[in-house]
Coordinates of C-alpha atoms and ligand atoms in Angstrom, one line a residue:
Chain A
M365 CA 56.8 133.3 108.8
S366 CA 54.6 136.3 109.0
E367 CA 55.5 139.5 110.9
P368 CA 56.6 138.5 114.5
I369 CA 54.3 139.7 117.3
L370 CA 57.3 140.0 119.6
D371 CA 60.7 140.9 118.1
I372 CA 63.8 141.1 120.3
R373 CA 66.9 142.5 118.7
E374 CA 70.5 142.5 120.1
L375 CA 69.5 142.9 123.7
H376 CA 72.2 143.8 126.3
V377 CA 71.3 143.8 130.0
W378 CA 73.7 144.5 132.8
Y379 CA 73.3 144.0 136.5
G380 CA 76.0 146.4 137.8
Q381 CA 79.2 144.8 136.5
I382 CA 77.5 141.6 135.4
H383 CA 76.8 141.4 131.7
A384 CA 73.8 139.1 131.8
L385 CA 72.5 139.4 128.2
K386 CA 75.1 139.9 125.5
G387 CA 73.2 140.7 122.4
A388 CA 70.3 138.2 122.5
S389 CA 67.9 138.2 119.6
L390 CA 64.6 136.3 119.4
T391 CA 61.3 136.4 117.6
L392 CA 57.9 135.1 118.5
G393 CA 55.4 134.8 115.6
A394 CA 51.7 135.3 116.1
G395 CA 50.2 132.0 117.2
E396 CA 53.5 130.4 117.9
V397 CA 54.8 128.6 120.9
V398 CA 58.5 129.3 121.2
A399 CA 60.7 127.6 123.8
L400 CA 63.7 129.2 125.4
I401 CA 66.0 126.7 127.0
G402 CA 69.3 127.0 128.7
G403 CA 71.2 126.2 131.9
N404 CA 71.1 128.0 135.2
G405 CA 72.2 131.6 134.9
A406 CA 72.0 131.6 131.1
G407 CA 69.9 134.7 131.2
K408 CA 66.4 133.3 130.5
S409 CA 64.6 135.1 133.3
T410 CA 66.6 138.2 132.6
L411 CA 65.3 138.2 129.1
L412 CA 61.7 137.9 130.2
R413 CA 62.1 140.6 132.9
A414 CA 63.6 142.9 130.3
I415 CA 60.6 142.3 128.0
S416 CA 58.2 143.1 130.9
G417 CA 60.0 146.3 131.8
L418 CA 61.2 145.1 135.2
I419 CA 64.8 145.8 134.1
R420 CA 65.9 148.2 131.5
P421 CA 68.2 146.9 128.8
R422 CA 71.3 149.0 128.1
E423 CA 71.1 148.4 124.4
G424 CA 68.8 146.7 121.9
E425 CA 65.2 146.8 120.9
I426 CA 62.0 145.1 122.1
L427 CA 59.1 145.4 119.7
L428 CA 55.6 144.2 120.5
R429 CA 53.5 144.3 117.3
G430 CA 56.1 146.8 115.9
C431 CA 56.0 149.2 118.9
S432 CA 58.9 149.5 121.2
L433 CA 58.5 148.5 124.8
V434 CA 62.0 149.8 125.9
G435 CA 61.7 152.4 128.6
L436 CA 58.0 151.8 129.2
P437 CA 57.3 151.4 132.9
A438 CA 56.6 147.8 133.8
H439 CA 53.0 148.4 134.8
E440 CA 52.2 149.7 131.4
V441 CA 53.5 146.7 129.5
V442 CA 50.7 144.3 130.4
G443 CA 48.1 146.8 129.1
R444 CA 49.7 146.3 125.7
G445 CA 48.6 142.7 125.6
L446 CA 51.6 140.9 127.1
S447 CA 51.4 139.0 130.4
H448 CA 54.3 137.5 132.3
A449 CA 53.9 134.6 134.8
P450 CA 57.2 135.0 136.7
E451 CA 59.7 132.4 137.8
G452 CA 58.8 130.9 141.2
R453 CA 55.1 131.6 140.7
K454 CA 55.1 134.7 142.9
V455 CA 51.4 134.4 143.8
F456 CA 50.3 137.0 146.4
T457 CA 50.4 134.6 149.3
A458 CA 48.3 136.6 151.7
L459 CA 45.5 137.2 149.1
S460 CA 42.9 134.7 148.2
V461 CA 42.8 132.9 144.9
E462 CA 40.0 135.2 143.8
E463 CA 41.9 138.3 144.8
N464 CA 45.0 137.1 143.0
L465 CA 42.9 136.7 139.8
A466 CA 41.3 140.1 140.4
M467 CA 44.8 141.6 140.5
G468 CA 45.7 139.8 137.3
A469 CA 42.7 141.6 135.7
W470 CA 43.9 145.0 136.9
V471 CA 44.2 146.4 133.4
L472 CA 40.6 145.6 132.6
G473 CA 39.7 148.2 135.1
G474 CA 36.1 147.9 136.4
D475 CA 34.8 146.1 133.3
R476 CA 32.9 143.4 135.1
T477 CA 31.7 141.5 132.1
R478 CA 35.2 141.1 130.7
I479 CA 36.6 140.2 134.1
D480 CA 33.8 137.6 134.7
R481 CA 34.3 136.1 131.3
Q482 CA 38.0 135.8 131.8
R483 CA 37.5 134.3 135.3
E484 CA 35.2 131.7 133.8
R485 CA 37.9 130.8 131.3
V486 CA 40.5 130.5 134.0
F487 CA 38.2 128.3 136.1
S488 CA 37.4 126.0 133.3
L489 CA 41.1 125.7 132.5
F490 CA 41.9 125.0 136.2
P491 CA 38.8 123.7 138.0
R492 CA 40.9 123.2 141.1
L493 CA 41.2 127.0 141.4
L494 CA 37.4 127.2 141.4
E495 CA 37.2 124.9 144.4
R496 CA 39.8 126.9 146.2
R497 CA 38.7 130.3 145.2
R498 CA 38.4 131.6 148.8
Q499 CA 41.5 130.0 150.1
L500 CA 44.7 132.1 150.6
A501 CA 47.1 131.6 147.8
G502 CA 49.9 130.8 150.3
T503 CA 48.1 127.7 151.5
L504 CA 47.9 126.2 148.0
S505 CA 50.2 123.4 146.9
G506 CA 53.0 124.1 144.5
G507 CA 51.1 122.8 141.6
E508 CA 48.0 124.8 142.5
Q509 CA 50.1 127.9 142.9
Q510 CA 51.5 127.4 139.4
M511 CA 48.0 127.1 138.0
L512 CA 47.1 130.3 139.8
A513 CA 50.2 132.1 138.5
I514 CA 49.2 131.1 134.9
G515 CA 45.5 131.8 135.5
R516 CA 46.3 135.2 137.0
A517 CA 48.5 136.1 133.9
L518 CA 45.6 135.1 131.6
M519 CA 43.2 137.4 133.4
A520 CA 44.6 140.4 131.5
E521 CA 43.4 138.9 128.2
P522 CA 47.0 138.7 126.8
Q523 CA 47.9 138.0 123.2
V524 CA 51.4 137.2 124.3
L525 CA 52.2 135.1 127.3
L526 CA 55.6 134.8 128.9
L527 CA 56.0 131.7 131.1
D528 CA 59.1 131.3 133.2
E529 CA 59.7 127.7 134.2
P530 CA 56.1 126.7 134.9
S531 CA 57.2 123.1 135.5
L532 CA 59.8 124.0 138.2
G533 CA 59.5 121.8 141.3
L534 CA 56.4 119.9 140.2
A535 CA 55.9 116.1 140.1
P536 CA 56.0 114.6 136.6
I537 CA 52.3 114.1 136.5
L538 CA 51.6 117.7 137.2
V539 CA 54.2 118.8 134.7
E540 CA 52.2 116.9 132.1
R541 CA 49.1 118.7 133.3
I542 CA 50.7 122.1 133.1
F543 CA 52.2 121.5 129.6
A544 CA 48.8 120.2 128.4
T545 CA 47.2 123.5 129.7
V546 CA 49.9 125.5 127.9
R547 CA 48.9 123.8 124.7
E548 CA 45.3 124.6 125.4
I549 CA 46.0 128.2 126.0
H550 CA 47.9 128.3 122.7
R551 CA 45.0 126.7 120.9
A552 CA 42.9 129.6 122.2
G553 CA 45.1 131.9 120.1
V554 CA 47.7 133.1 122.6
S555 CA 51.3 133.3 121.4
I556 CA 53.6 131.9 124.1
L557 CA 57.3 132.3 125.0
L558 CA 58.0 129.4 127.3
V559 CA 61.2 129.4 129.4
E560 CA 62.0 125.9 130.6
Q561 CA 64.7 123.8 132.1
N562 CA 62.7 120.8 131.2
A563 CA 64.0 120.9 127.6
R564 CA 62.3 117.7 126.5
G565 CA 58.8 118.8 127.5
A566 CA 59.3 122.3 126.2
L567 CA 60.7 121.1 122.8
A568 CA 57.8 118.6 122.4
L569 CA 55.4 121.4 122.9
A570 CA 57.0 124.3 121.0
D571 CA 57.1 125.1 117.3
R572 CA 60.5 126.7 117.5
A573 CA 63.2 127.0 120.2
Y574 CA 66.2 129.0 121.2
V575 CA 69.1 127.8 123.3
L576 CA 70.5 130.5 125.5
E577 CA 74.1 130.1 126.9
T578 CA 75.7 132.8 129.0
G579 CA 73.6 135.6 127.7
R580 CA 73.8 134.7 124.0
V581 CA 71.6 132.6 121.7
A582 CA 73.8 129.6 121.0
L583 CA 71.3 127.7 118.8
S584 CA 67.9 128.1 117.4
G585 CA 65.6 126.4 115.0
A586 CA 62.5 124.2 114.7
A587 CA 61.8 122.4 118.0
A588 CA 61.7 119.1 116.2
D589 CA 65.2 119.6 114.8
L590 CA 66.6 120.7 118.1
L591 CA 65.1 117.6 119.7
V592 CA 67.4 115.5 117.6
D593 CA 70.4 117.9 117.6
E594 CA 73.6 116.3 118.9
R595 CA 74.6 119.3 121.1
V596 CA 71.1 119.7 122.5
R597 CA 70.8 116.0 123.3
K598 CA 74.2 116.1 125.1
A599 CA 73.7 119.3 127.1
Y600 CA 70.0 119.5 127.8
L601 CA 68.4 116.2 127.3
G602 CA 70.9 114.3 129.4
E603 CA 71.8 111.8 126.7
G604 CA 75.3 110.5 126.0
Chain B
M1242 CA 34.2 144.6 189.2
E1243 CA 33.1 148.1 188.3
F1244 CA 36.7 149.3 188.8
L1245 CA 37.9 146.7 186.3
A1246 CA 35.2 147.6 183.8
Q1247 CA 36.0 151.3 184.1
N1248 CA 39.7 150.6 183.5
L1249 CA 39.0 148.4 180.6
L1250 CA 36.8 151.0 179.1
N1251 CA 39.4 153.7 179.5
G1252 CA 41.9 151.3 178.0
V1253 CA 39.9 150.6 174.9
S1254 CA 39.3 154.3 174.5
I1255 CA 42.9 155.3 174.6
G1256 CA 43.8 152.1 172.7
S1257 CA 41.6 153.0 169.8
F1258 CA 43.6 156.2 169.4
Y1259 CA 46.9 154.3 169.5
A1260 CA 45.5 152.0 166.9
L1261 CA 44.4 154.8 164.6
V1262 CA 48.0 156.2 164.7
A1263 CA 49.6 152.8 164.5
L1264 CA 47.8 152.1 161.2
G1265 CA 49.8 154.8 159.5
Y1266 CA 53.1 153.3 160.6
T1267 CA 52.1 149.8 159.7
M1268 CA 50.7 150.6 156.2
V1269 CA 53.8 152.5 155.2
Y1270 CA 56.0 149.7 156.5
G1271 CA 53.9 147.3 154.6
V1272 CA 54.5 148.9 151.2
L1273 CA 58.0 150.3 151.7
R1274 CA 59.6 148.3 154.6
L1275 CA 60.3 151.8 156.0
I1276 CA 59.6 153.1 159.4
N1277 CA 58.0 156.5 158.8
F1278 CA 59.3 158.3 161.9
A1279 CA 57.6 161.5 160.6
H1280 CA 54.2 159.9 161.0
G1281 CA 54.0 160.7 164.7
D1282 CA 54.7 164.3 163.9
L1283 CA 52.0 164.4 161.2
F1284 CA 49.7 163.1 163.9
M1285 CA 50.8 165.9 166.2
W1286 CA 50.1 168.4 163.4
G1287 CA 46.6 167.1 163.2
A1288 CA 46.1 168.3 166.7
F1289 CA 47.6 171.7 165.9
L1290 CA 45.8 172.3 162.7
G1291 CA 42.6 171.5 164.5
Y1292 CA 43.6 174.0 167.1
T1293 CA 44.2 176.7 164.5
A1294 CA 40.8 176.0 162.9
L1295 CA 39.0 176.1 166.2
T1296 CA 40.6 179.3 167.4
A1297 CA 40.0 180.9 164.0
I1298 CA 36.4 180.1 164.3
S1299 CA 36.3 181.6 167.8
A1300 CA 38.2 184.7 166.6
A1301 CA 35.6 185.1 163.9
G1302 CA 33.1 185.6 166.6
L1303 CA 31.3 182.3 166.2
S1304 CA 31.2 180.1 169.3
P1305 CA 32.6 176.8 168.1
G1306 CA 30.2 174.1 169.3
P1307 CA 30.8 170.4 168.8
W1308 CA 29.3 170.7 165.3
V1309 CA 32.5 172.4 164.1
F1310 CA 34.1 168.9 164.0
V1311 CA 31.9 168.1 161.0
P1312 CA 33.8 170.4 158.7
V1313 CA 37.1 170.7 160.6
L1314 CA 37.9 167.0 161.0
P1315 CA 37.6 166.1 157.3
G1316 CA 39.4 169.4 156.5
V1317 CA 42.4 168.5 158.7
M1318 CA 42.4 165.0 157.3
I1319 CA 42.7 166.4 153.8
V1320 CA 45.5 168.8 154.6
L1321 CA 47.4 166.0 156.3
A1322 CA 46.8 163.6 153.4
L1323 CA 48.4 166.1 151.1
A1324 CA 51.2 166.6 153.5
G1325 CA 51.8 162.9 153.5
V1326 CA 52.0 162.7 149.8
L1327 CA 54.4 165.6 149.7
L1328 CA 56.5 163.9 152.3
E1329 CA 56.7 160.7 150.3
R1330 CA 57.6 162.6 147.1
T1331 CA 60.3 164.7 148.7
A1332 CA 61.8 162.6 151.5
Y1333 CA 61.3 159.0 150.4
R1334 CA 60.7 158.5 146.7
P1335 CA 64.1 160.0 145.7
L1336 CA 65.8 157.4 148.0
R1337 CA 63.7 154.4 147.0
S1338 CA 66.6 152.5 145.5
A1339 CA 69.2 153.8 148.0
G1340 CA 68.9 150.9 150.4
R1341 CA 67.3 150.8 153.8
L1342 CA 69.3 153.3 155.9
P1343 CA 69.1 156.5 153.9
P1344 CA 65.2 156.6 153.9
L1345 CA 65.3 156.0 157.6
I1346 CA 67.6 159.0 158.1
S1347 CA 65.3 161.0 155.8
A1348 CA 62.3 160.0 158.0
L1349 CA 64.1 161.2 161.1
G1350 CA 65.0 164.4 159.4
A1351 CA 61.4 165.0 158.3
A1352 CA 60.2 164.2 161.9
F1353 CA 62.5 166.9 163.3
I1354 CA 61.5 169.4 160.7
L1355 CA 57.8 168.9 161.4
Q1356 CA 58.4 169.1 165.1
A1357 CA 60.6 172.3 164.9
L1358 CA 58.0 173.9 162.7
A1359 CA 55.3 173.2 165.2
R1360 CA 57.3 174.6 168.1
N1361 CA 58.4 177.7 166.2
L1362 CA 54.9 178.5 164.9
Y1363 CA 52.9 177.6 167.9
G1364 CA 55.4 178.0 170.8
A1365 CA 56.3 175.5 173.4
S1366 CA 53.4 176.0 175.7
Y1367 CA 50.5 173.5 176.1
K1368 CA 47.5 174.2 173.9
T1369 CA 43.9 173.4 174.7
Y1370 CA 40.8 173.2 172.5
P1371 CA 38.0 175.6 173.4
S1372 CA 35.9 173.9 176.0
S1373 CA 32.8 174.8 174.0
V1374 CA 33.6 172.1 171.4
S1375 CA 33.2 169.4 174.0
L1376 CA 29.8 167.6 174.3
P1377 CA 28.4 168.1 177.8
G1378 CA 27.6 165.3 180.2
G1379 CA 28.4 161.6 180.3
V1380 CA 26.8 158.3 179.9
R1381 CA 26.4 155.7 182.7
I1382 CA 27.3 152.5 181.1
L1383 CA 26.7 150.1 184.0
G1384 CA 26.6 150.8 187.7
D1385 CA 29.1 153.5 188.4
V1386 CA 31.0 153.0 185.2
T1387 CA 30.7 156.2 183.2
M1388 CA 32.2 157.7 180.1
G1389 CA 32.1 161.3 179.0
T1390 CA 30.0 162.0 175.9
T1391 CA 33.0 163.5 174.2
Q1392 CA 35.1 160.4 174.9
I1393 CA 32.4 158.2 173.5
V1394 CA 32.1 160.2 170.3
A1395 CA 35.8 160.3 169.9
V1396 CA 36.2 156.5 170.4
L1397 CA 33.3 155.8 168.0
A1398 CA 34.9 158.1 165.4
A1399 CA 38.1 156.2 165.7
L1400 CA 36.4 152.9 165.4
L1401 CA 34.4 154.1 162.4
L1402 CA 37.5 155.2 160.6
M1403 CA 39.2 151.9 161.3
S1404 CA 36.2 150.0 160.0
A1405 CA 36.2 152.2 156.9
L1406 CA 39.8 151.4 156.3
H1407 CA 39.2 147.7 156.8
V1408 CA 36.4 147.7 154.2
F1409 CA 38.5 149.7 151.8
V1410 CA 41.5 147.4 152.1
H1411 CA 39.5 144.2 151.8
R1412 CA 36.6 145.0 149.6
T1413 CA 38.0 147.4 146.9
R1414 CA 40.3 146.9 144.0
V1415 CA 42.7 149.6 145.1
G1416 CA 42.7 148.3 148.7
T1417 CA 43.5 144.8 147.4
A1418 CA 46.3 146.3 145.3
M1419 CA 47.7 147.9 148.4
R1420 CA 48.0 144.5 150.0
A1421 CA 49.5 143.1 146.8
V1422 CA 52.1 145.8 146.6
S1423 CA 53.1 145.2 150.2
L1424 CA 53.7 141.6 149.3
D1425 CA 55.7 142.0 146.1
H1426 CA 56.4 145.2 144.1
D1427 CA 57.7 143.6 141.0
T1428 CA 54.8 141.1 140.6
A1429 CA 52.3 143.9 141.3
R1430 CA 53.9 145.8 138.4
L1431 CA 53.5 142.7 136.2
M1432 CA 49.8 142.8 136.9
G1433 CA 49.7 146.4 135.7
I1434 CA 49.4 147.9 139.1
P1435 CA 50.9 151.4 139.2
V1436 CA 53.0 150.7 142.3
D1437 CA 54.2 154.3 142.8
R1438 CA 50.6 155.6 142.8
V1439 CA 49.5 152.9 145.2
I1440 CA 52.3 153.9 147.6
A1441 CA 51.3 157.5 147.3
G1442 CA 47.8 156.3 148.2
V1443 CA 49.1 154.8 151.4
F1444 CA 50.7 158.2 152.2
L1445 CA 47.3 159.8 151.7
I1446 CA 45.4 157.4 154.0
G1447 CA 47.9 157.0 156.8
P1448 CA 48.4 160.7 157.6
A1449 CA 44.7 161.4 157.1
L1450 CA 43.9 158.8 159.8
G1451 CA 46.7 160.1 161.9
G1452 CA 45.5 163.7 161.6
A1453 CA 42.0 162.6 162.7
A1454 CA 43.6 160.9 165.6
G1455 CA 45.5 164.0 166.5
M1456 CA 42.3 166.0 166.8
L1457 CA 40.5 163.3 168.7
V1458 CA 43.4 162.9 171.1
A1459 CA 43.6 166.6 171.7
L1460 CA 39.8 166.7 172.3
R1461 CA 39.9 163.8 174.7
Y1462 CA 43.0 164.8 176.7
G1463 CA 42.4 168.5 176.8
S1464 CA 46.0 169.7 176.3
F1465 CA 49.0 168.9 174.1
D1466 CA 52.2 170.4 172.8
F1467 CA 54.6 169.9 170.0
T1468 CA 56.1 166.7 171.6
L1469 CA 52.8 164.8 171.1
G1470 CA 54.3 163.0 168.1
W1471 CA 57.1 161.6 170.2
T1472 CA 55.2 160.8 173.3
F1473 CA 51.9 159.5 172.1
G1474 CA 53.2 158.7 168.5
L1475 CA 56.0 156.5 169.8
K1476 CA 53.6 154.4 171.8
A1477 CA 51.5 154.0 168.7
F1478 CA 54.6 152.9 166.8
I1479 CA 55.2 150.3 169.5
A1480 CA 51.6 149.2 169.2
A1481 CA 52.3 148.6 165.5
I1482 CA 55.3 146.5 166.3
V1483 CA 53.5 144.4 168.9
G1484 CA 50.7 143.7 166.5
G1485 CA 53.1 142.7 163.8
I1486 CA 54.3 145.7 161.7
G1487 CA 53.0 145.7 158.2
N1488 CA 49.8 144.0 159.4
I1489 CA 46.7 146.2 159.5
P1490 CA 44.6 144.1 161.9
G1491 CA 47.7 143.7 164.0
A1492 CA 48.1 147.5 164.4
M1493 CA 44.5 147.7 165.6
L1494 CA 45.0 144.8 168.0
G1495 CA 48.4 146.2 169.2
G1496 CA 46.8 149.6 169.9
L1497 CA 44.0 148.1 171.9
I1498 CA 46.3 145.8 173.9
L1499 CA 48.6 148.7 174.7
G1500 CA 45.8 150.9 175.8
V1501 CA 44.2 148.3 178.0
V1502 CA 47.4 147.2 179.6
E1503 CA 48.4 150.7 180.3
S1504 CA 45.1 151.5 181.8
L1505 CA 45.0 148.4 184.0
G1506 CA 48.5 149.1 185.2
A1507 CA 47.6 152.7 186.1
G1508 CA 44.4 151.5 187.9
Y1509 CA 45.7 148.5 189.8
I1510 CA 49.3 149.4 190.4
S1511 CA 50.1 153.1 190.0
P1512 CA 49.9 155.7 187.2
Q1513 CA 53.6 156.3 187.7
W1514 CA 54.3 152.7 186.7
K1515 CA 51.9 152.3 183.9
D1516 CA 54.4 152.9 181.1
L1517 CA 56.9 150.6 182.7
I1518 CA 54.3 147.9 183.1
A1519 CA 53.1 148.3 179.5
Y1520 CA 56.6 148.2 178.0
V1521 CA 57.6 145.1 180.0
L1522 CA 54.5 143.3 178.8
L1523 CA 55.1 144.3 175.3
A1524 CA 58.7 143.2 175.5
L1525 CA 57.5 139.8 176.7
I1526 CA 55.1 139.6 173.8
L1527 CA 57.9 140.3 171.4
I1528 CA 60.2 137.8 173.0
A1529 CA 57.5 135.1 172.6
R1530 CA 56.6 136.3 169.1
P1531 CA 59.4 138.4 167.5
G1532 CA 57.3 139.1 164.4
G1533 CA 54.5 140.6 166.6
L1534 CA 51.1 139.1 167.4
L1535 CA 49.8 138.9 163.8
G1536 CA 53.1 139.4 162.0
E1537 CA 55.1 136.9 160.0
R1538 CA 56.2 134.1 162.1
C1539 CA 59.7 133.9 160.9
A1540 CA 62.3 136.6 160.9
E1541 CA 61.8 139.2 158.1
R1542 CA 63.0 138.4 154.7
V1543 CA 65.0 141.3 153.5
Ligands
ATP1432 N1 69.3 141.0 140.4 C1 70.5 140.5 140.0 N2 71.6 141.1 140.3 C2 72.8 140.7 139.8 N3 72.9 139.6 139.0 C3 71.8 139.0 138.6 C4 70.5 139.4 139.1 N4 69.6 138.6 138.5 C5 70.3 137.7 137.8 N5 71.6 138.0 137.8 C6 72.7 137.2 137.1 O1 72.4 137.3 135.7 C7 72.6 136.0 135.1 C8 71.4 135.5 134.5 O2 70.4 135.2 135.4 P1 68.9 134.7 135.1 O3 68.1 134.7 136.3 O4 68.4 135.5 133.9 O5 69.2 133.2 134.6 P2 68.3 132.0 134.2 O6 68.6 131.6 132.9 O7 66.9 132.5 134.4 O8 68.6 130.9 135.2 P3 67.7 129.8 136.0 O9 67.4 128.8 135.0 O10 68.5 129.4 137.1 O11 66.5 130.5 136.4 C9 73.1 135.1 136.2 O12 74.5 135.1 136.2 C10 72.7 135.8 137.5 O13 73.6 135.6 138.5
MG1433 MG1 65.4 131.9 135.6

């Protein structure tokens, strides 16, 4: 594998007395889709929030194309080419679909041509958003909100995309749609770190995967291998 | 009929000032979930700074006509905008992660400081703007319903400032970012929005509008003293609550309703009872809609 675009080394995160990440390490290669799976409270969202600068790790290193992100204020991370679609969608409910996308394009400043081009891409990825562009995001269905959350993250022209449980709470047919879109975004050249509880879907999509258990990487490897791994099948694929 | 129209007109006029001040409370609450008790006193300072500028112009031997508002009003707005940012930096930002109570205490402290400063520097007596700054005459609106020219200009200025704010918040990138920040700080940060700077921006705009309101209120009512922030400012705060605190159109609506109810109460019942009537009605509105008229329907998520 070539030089990783995102390199996380021995990350420790604490919430007060809670040791949420206990030396987690992970890499994302350029052009890869890497899945991060694990049960509730394993620390998956914590890892993504640390990468984006929303929480500061106590120890460890986060390198994006070789440059450290640790200590960088959260609002400066996205400008480095890394977008994060957070858990629970977190669309700006009282803003319209278009305004949400405009906020996603914040780092493009006033560059209208780039913003318009990116908006076209998002609308062609999610035609539903085009139909609803003047609607308030809070009035969208859960699936539409997820599309908006992903579309909004894409507005910043990221090279790396962090997705936190995009399939959460969606009907199976929509989960399919979302995963298909993730594949399409990947084909367009974006490297993706995908956090999922839906381990089967995520492993089918990813090149490689990590299993996080109570703040530590318990397993990692090629997604195809983990899909048939005894421990993964038992714990995360619901098989005997 | 004419009596009703006259009272409605008075109500809209006073209500537009309540609204202008209420905006400052509601915008800060929107982005910080903080009641900026010092806002009423910044508003009061707007009246005093205007007084200082106008008396200085008189002392310089120039007779200050109505034209002096053209430089003085923006000047006062700029000074208060800077004061607002200074307030945020010193009294609120250091306490940002300290929970909800410490910033509230800090706000009260700042309010007392601003008030004490005004009393000590200007004295406790009532102040009046030189009468030469008022526009003469009045306008007959219909029948016997009239409005002083000064009043009309003051109300139009208030409405103009509110429209400008509305356009800013809804049609510009930074304005949209302010709304995004009031919905969710962390997600705004993920978009690259510099949340601290956006908050500072709110502390520029709110006190600037409040300062303009201070001058306009002083002009319209003739006299004021250092308690203006508590008397008039508190009502503006209540207007913000009634409209749904955190909600910008709500603050405007709340201000207008308070002004109209007060004015009708004074006209039809008695000026002594106008506050009581207004507050009872506002209490009823809040009982029916605890989040305010345009506020979130359910109880606040903390
Ligand atoms: N703000 C917080 N304060 C204190 N503890 C927290 C906070 N956020 C998360 N934690 C704790 O850190 C641990 C990891 O949480 P995290 O949200 O990262 O898990 P997760 O793997 O994303 O779980 P899920 O799949 O349920 O989203 C949990 O034990 C959680 O209780
Ligand atoms: Mg999570």
